[in-house]
Short mmCIF file of C-alpha atoms and ligand atoms in Angstrom, two decimals:
data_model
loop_
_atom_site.label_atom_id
_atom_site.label_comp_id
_atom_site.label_asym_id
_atom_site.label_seq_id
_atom_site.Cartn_x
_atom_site.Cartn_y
_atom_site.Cartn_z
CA UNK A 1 20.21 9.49 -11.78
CA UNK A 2 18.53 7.01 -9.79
CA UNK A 3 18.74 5.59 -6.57
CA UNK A 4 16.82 2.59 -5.37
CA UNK A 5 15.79 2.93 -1.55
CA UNK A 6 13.16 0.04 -1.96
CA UNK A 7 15.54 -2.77 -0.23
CA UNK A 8 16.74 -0.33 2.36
CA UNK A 9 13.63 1.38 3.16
CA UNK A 10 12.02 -2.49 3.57
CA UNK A 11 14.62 -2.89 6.96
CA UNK A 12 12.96 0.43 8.28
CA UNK A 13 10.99 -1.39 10.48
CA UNK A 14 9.88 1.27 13.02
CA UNK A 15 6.59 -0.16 13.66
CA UNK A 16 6.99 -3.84 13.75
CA UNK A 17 4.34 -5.47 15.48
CA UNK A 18 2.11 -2.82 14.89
CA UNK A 19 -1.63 -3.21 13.45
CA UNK A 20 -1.80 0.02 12.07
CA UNK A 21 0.62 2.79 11.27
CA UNK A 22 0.07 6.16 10.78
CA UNK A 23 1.74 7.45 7.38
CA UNK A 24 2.05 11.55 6.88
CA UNK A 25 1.42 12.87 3.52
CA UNK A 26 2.80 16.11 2.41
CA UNK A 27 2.88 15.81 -1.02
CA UNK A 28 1.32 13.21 -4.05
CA UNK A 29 0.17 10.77 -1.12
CA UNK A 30 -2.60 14.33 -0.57
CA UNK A 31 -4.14 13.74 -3.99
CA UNK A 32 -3.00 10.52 -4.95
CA UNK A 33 -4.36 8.22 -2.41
CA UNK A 34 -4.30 4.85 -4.33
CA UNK A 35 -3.74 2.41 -1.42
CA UNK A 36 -6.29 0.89 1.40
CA UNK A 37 -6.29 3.00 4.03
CA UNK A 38 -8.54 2.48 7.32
CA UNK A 39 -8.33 5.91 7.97
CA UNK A 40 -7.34 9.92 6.90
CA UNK A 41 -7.09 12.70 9.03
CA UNK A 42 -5.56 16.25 8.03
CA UNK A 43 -2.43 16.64 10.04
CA UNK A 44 0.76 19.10 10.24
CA UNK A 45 4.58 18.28 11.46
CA UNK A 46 6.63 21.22 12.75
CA UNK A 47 10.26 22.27 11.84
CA UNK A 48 9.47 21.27 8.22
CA UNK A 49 8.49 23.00 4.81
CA UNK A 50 7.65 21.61 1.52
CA UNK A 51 10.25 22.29 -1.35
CA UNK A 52 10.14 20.91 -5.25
CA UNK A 53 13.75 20.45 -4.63
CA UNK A 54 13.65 16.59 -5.42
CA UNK A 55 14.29 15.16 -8.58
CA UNK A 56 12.16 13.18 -10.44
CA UNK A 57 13.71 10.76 -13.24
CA UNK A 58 10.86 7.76 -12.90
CA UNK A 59 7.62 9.66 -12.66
CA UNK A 60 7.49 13.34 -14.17
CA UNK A 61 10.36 13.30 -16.05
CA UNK A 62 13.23 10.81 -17.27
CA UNK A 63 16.82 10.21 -16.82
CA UNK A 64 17.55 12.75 -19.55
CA UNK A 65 15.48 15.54 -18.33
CA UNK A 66 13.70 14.89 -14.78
CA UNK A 67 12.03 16.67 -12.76
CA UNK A 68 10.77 17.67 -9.57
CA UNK A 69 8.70 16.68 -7.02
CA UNK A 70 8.59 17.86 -3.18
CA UNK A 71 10.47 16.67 -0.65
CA UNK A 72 10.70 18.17 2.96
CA UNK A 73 13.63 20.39 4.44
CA UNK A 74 14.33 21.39 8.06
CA UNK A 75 13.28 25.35 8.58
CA UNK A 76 12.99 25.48 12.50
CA UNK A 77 10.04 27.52 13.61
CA UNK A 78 7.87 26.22 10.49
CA UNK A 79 4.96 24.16 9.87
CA UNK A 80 3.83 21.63 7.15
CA UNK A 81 0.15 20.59 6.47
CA UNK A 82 -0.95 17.41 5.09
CA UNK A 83 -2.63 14.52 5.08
CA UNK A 84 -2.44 11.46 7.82
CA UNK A 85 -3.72 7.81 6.70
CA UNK A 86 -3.73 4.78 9.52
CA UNK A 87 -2.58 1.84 7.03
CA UNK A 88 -1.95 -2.04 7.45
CA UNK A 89 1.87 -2.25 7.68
CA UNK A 90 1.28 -3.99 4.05
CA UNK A 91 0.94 -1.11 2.22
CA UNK A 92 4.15 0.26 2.87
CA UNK A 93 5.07 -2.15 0.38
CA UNK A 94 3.84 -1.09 -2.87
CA UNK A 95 4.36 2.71 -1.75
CA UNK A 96 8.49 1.79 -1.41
CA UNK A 97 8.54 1.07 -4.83
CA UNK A 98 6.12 4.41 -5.93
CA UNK A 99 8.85 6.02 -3.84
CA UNK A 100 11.55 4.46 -4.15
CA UNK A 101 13.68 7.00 -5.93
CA UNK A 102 15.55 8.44 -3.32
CA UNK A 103 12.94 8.55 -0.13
CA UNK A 104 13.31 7.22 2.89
CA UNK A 105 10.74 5.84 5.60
CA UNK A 106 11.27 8.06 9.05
CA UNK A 107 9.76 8.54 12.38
CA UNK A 108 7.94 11.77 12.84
CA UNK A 109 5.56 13.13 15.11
CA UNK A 110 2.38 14.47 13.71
CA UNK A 111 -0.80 16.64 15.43
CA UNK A 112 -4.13 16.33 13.78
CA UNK A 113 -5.87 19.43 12.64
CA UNK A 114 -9.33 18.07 12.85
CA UNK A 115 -11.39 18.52 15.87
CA UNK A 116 -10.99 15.94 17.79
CA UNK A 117 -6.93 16.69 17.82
CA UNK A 118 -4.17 15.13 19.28
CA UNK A 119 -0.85 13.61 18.49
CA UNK A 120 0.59 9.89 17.20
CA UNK A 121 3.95 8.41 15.69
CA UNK A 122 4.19 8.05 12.52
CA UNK A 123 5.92 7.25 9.39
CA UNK A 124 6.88 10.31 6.60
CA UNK A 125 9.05 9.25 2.72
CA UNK A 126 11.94 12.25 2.95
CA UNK A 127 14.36 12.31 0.16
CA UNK A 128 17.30 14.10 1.82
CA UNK A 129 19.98 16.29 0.68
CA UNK A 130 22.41 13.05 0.20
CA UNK A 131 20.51 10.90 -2.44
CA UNK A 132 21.69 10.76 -5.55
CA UNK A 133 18.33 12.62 -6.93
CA UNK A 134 18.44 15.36 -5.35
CA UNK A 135 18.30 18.61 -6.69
CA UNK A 136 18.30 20.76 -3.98
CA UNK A 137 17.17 24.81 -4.28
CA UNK A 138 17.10 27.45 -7.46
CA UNK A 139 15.51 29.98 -8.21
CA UNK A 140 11.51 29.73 -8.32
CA UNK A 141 11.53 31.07 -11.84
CA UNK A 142 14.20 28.04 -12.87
CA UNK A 143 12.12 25.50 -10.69
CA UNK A 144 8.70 26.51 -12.53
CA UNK A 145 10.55 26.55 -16.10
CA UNK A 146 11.93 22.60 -15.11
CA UNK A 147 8.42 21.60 -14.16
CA UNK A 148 6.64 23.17 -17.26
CA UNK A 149 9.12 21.10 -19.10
CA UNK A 150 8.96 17.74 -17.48
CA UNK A 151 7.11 14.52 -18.36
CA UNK A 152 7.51 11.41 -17.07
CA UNK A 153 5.71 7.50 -17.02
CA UNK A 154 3.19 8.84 -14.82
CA UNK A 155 2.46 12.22 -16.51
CA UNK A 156 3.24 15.95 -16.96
CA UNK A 157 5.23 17.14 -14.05
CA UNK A 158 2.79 20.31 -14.38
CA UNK A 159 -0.07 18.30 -13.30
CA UNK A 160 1.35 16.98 -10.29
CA UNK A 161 2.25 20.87 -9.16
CA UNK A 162 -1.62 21.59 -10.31
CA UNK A 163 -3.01 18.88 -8.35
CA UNK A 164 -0.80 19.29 -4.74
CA UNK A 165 -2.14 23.43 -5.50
CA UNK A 166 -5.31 22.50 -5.76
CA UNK A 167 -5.40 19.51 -2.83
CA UNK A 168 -4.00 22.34 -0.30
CA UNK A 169 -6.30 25.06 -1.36
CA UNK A 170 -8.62 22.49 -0.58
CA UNK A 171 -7.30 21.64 2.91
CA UNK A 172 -6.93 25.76 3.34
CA UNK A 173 -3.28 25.63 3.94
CA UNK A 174 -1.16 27.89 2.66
CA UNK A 175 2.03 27.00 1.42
CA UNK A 176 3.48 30.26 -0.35
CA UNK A 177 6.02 28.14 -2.52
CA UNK A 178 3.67 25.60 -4.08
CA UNK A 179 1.75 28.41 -5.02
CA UNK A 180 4.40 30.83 -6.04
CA UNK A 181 5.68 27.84 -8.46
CA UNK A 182 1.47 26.97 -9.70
CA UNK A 183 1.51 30.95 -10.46
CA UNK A 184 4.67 30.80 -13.07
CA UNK A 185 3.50 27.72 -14.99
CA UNK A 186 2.39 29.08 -18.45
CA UNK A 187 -1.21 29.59 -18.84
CA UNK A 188 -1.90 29.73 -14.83
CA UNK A 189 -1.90 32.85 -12.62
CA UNK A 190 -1.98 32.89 -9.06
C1 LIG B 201 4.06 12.31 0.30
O1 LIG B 201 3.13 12.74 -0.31
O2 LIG B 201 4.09 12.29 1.52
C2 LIG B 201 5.20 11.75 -0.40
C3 LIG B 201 5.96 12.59 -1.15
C4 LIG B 201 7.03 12.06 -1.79
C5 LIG B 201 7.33 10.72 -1.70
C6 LIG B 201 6.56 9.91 -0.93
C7 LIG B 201 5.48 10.43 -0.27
#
């Protein structure tokens, strides 16, 4: 099940004539920063949680068995944490294709949570509820089970769970589902 948002995400042009955009991270762009970037800054967007309700059929897992990756869903009241990079408007580029399997560029706003502070417009990748990849919710048990089992081209869908665990703990955030799902893999515990 795939669906190819490179060409459509390349007429998202929310930024033309910009020098520099500011791109949120919530989930591989954290640990898996291989692009220039001039820039990074922790940062959080309200009215939006983290969920491994995406599917994944190009990266950890295949056509035949994907699996899942995080995308964000609307939960009023909440907050997410992640990582901001100020990019060249070039790099969105290569990143469309990375992502191209159902995400779309959008507009959000995002605060910093370093000391200096503050707020900017910026670009987020959601993969929302009407792509053709998503998966939407089940239960974490299920979820864990699907990402134990998983491979893809760019590794064991395990290892991208382990490493978004491990790049929040790092941050300090606390996100009770990435580490509810970490805790149920086989041969980790909470
Ligand atoms: C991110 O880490 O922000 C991200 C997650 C999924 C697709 C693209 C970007």
């Amino acid at each position: 099940m795939s669906h190819d948002t490179t060409q459509q995400n390349r007429q998202r042009n929310h930024f033309a004539g910009h020098d520099a955009i500011w791109l949120f991270g919530y989930g591989s762009l954290i640990w898996k920063a291989d692009f220039p970037y001039l820039e990074r800054r922790p940062a959080h967007i309200h009215g939006w949680v983290r969920r491994f309700w995406q599917g994944s059929h190009d990266h950890r897992g295949t056509p035949e068995a994907p699996g899942r990756v995080v995308t964000l869903v609307r939960e009023p009241g909440a907050v997410c944490h992640g990582m901001a990079y100020r990019i060249t408007p070039e790099v969105l580029a290569p990143l469309d294709v990375r992502e191209k399997n159902g995400y779309l560029r959008e507009v959000i706003t995002l605060g910093f949570d370093d000391d200096a502070g503050g707020h900017a417009e910026g670009l987020v990748y959601l993969a929302g509820a009407d792509n053709a990849a998503y998966l939407g919710d089940a239960p974490l048990d299920a979820i864990a089970a699907q990402i134990a089992a998983a491979h893809g081209p760019s590794g064991p869908n395990r290892d991208y769970l382990l490493h978004l665990a491990e790049a929040l703990r790092a941050l300090e955030v606390e996100d009770e589902h990435v580490f509810a799902l970490a805790a149920r893999l086989p041969g980790e515990r909470d």
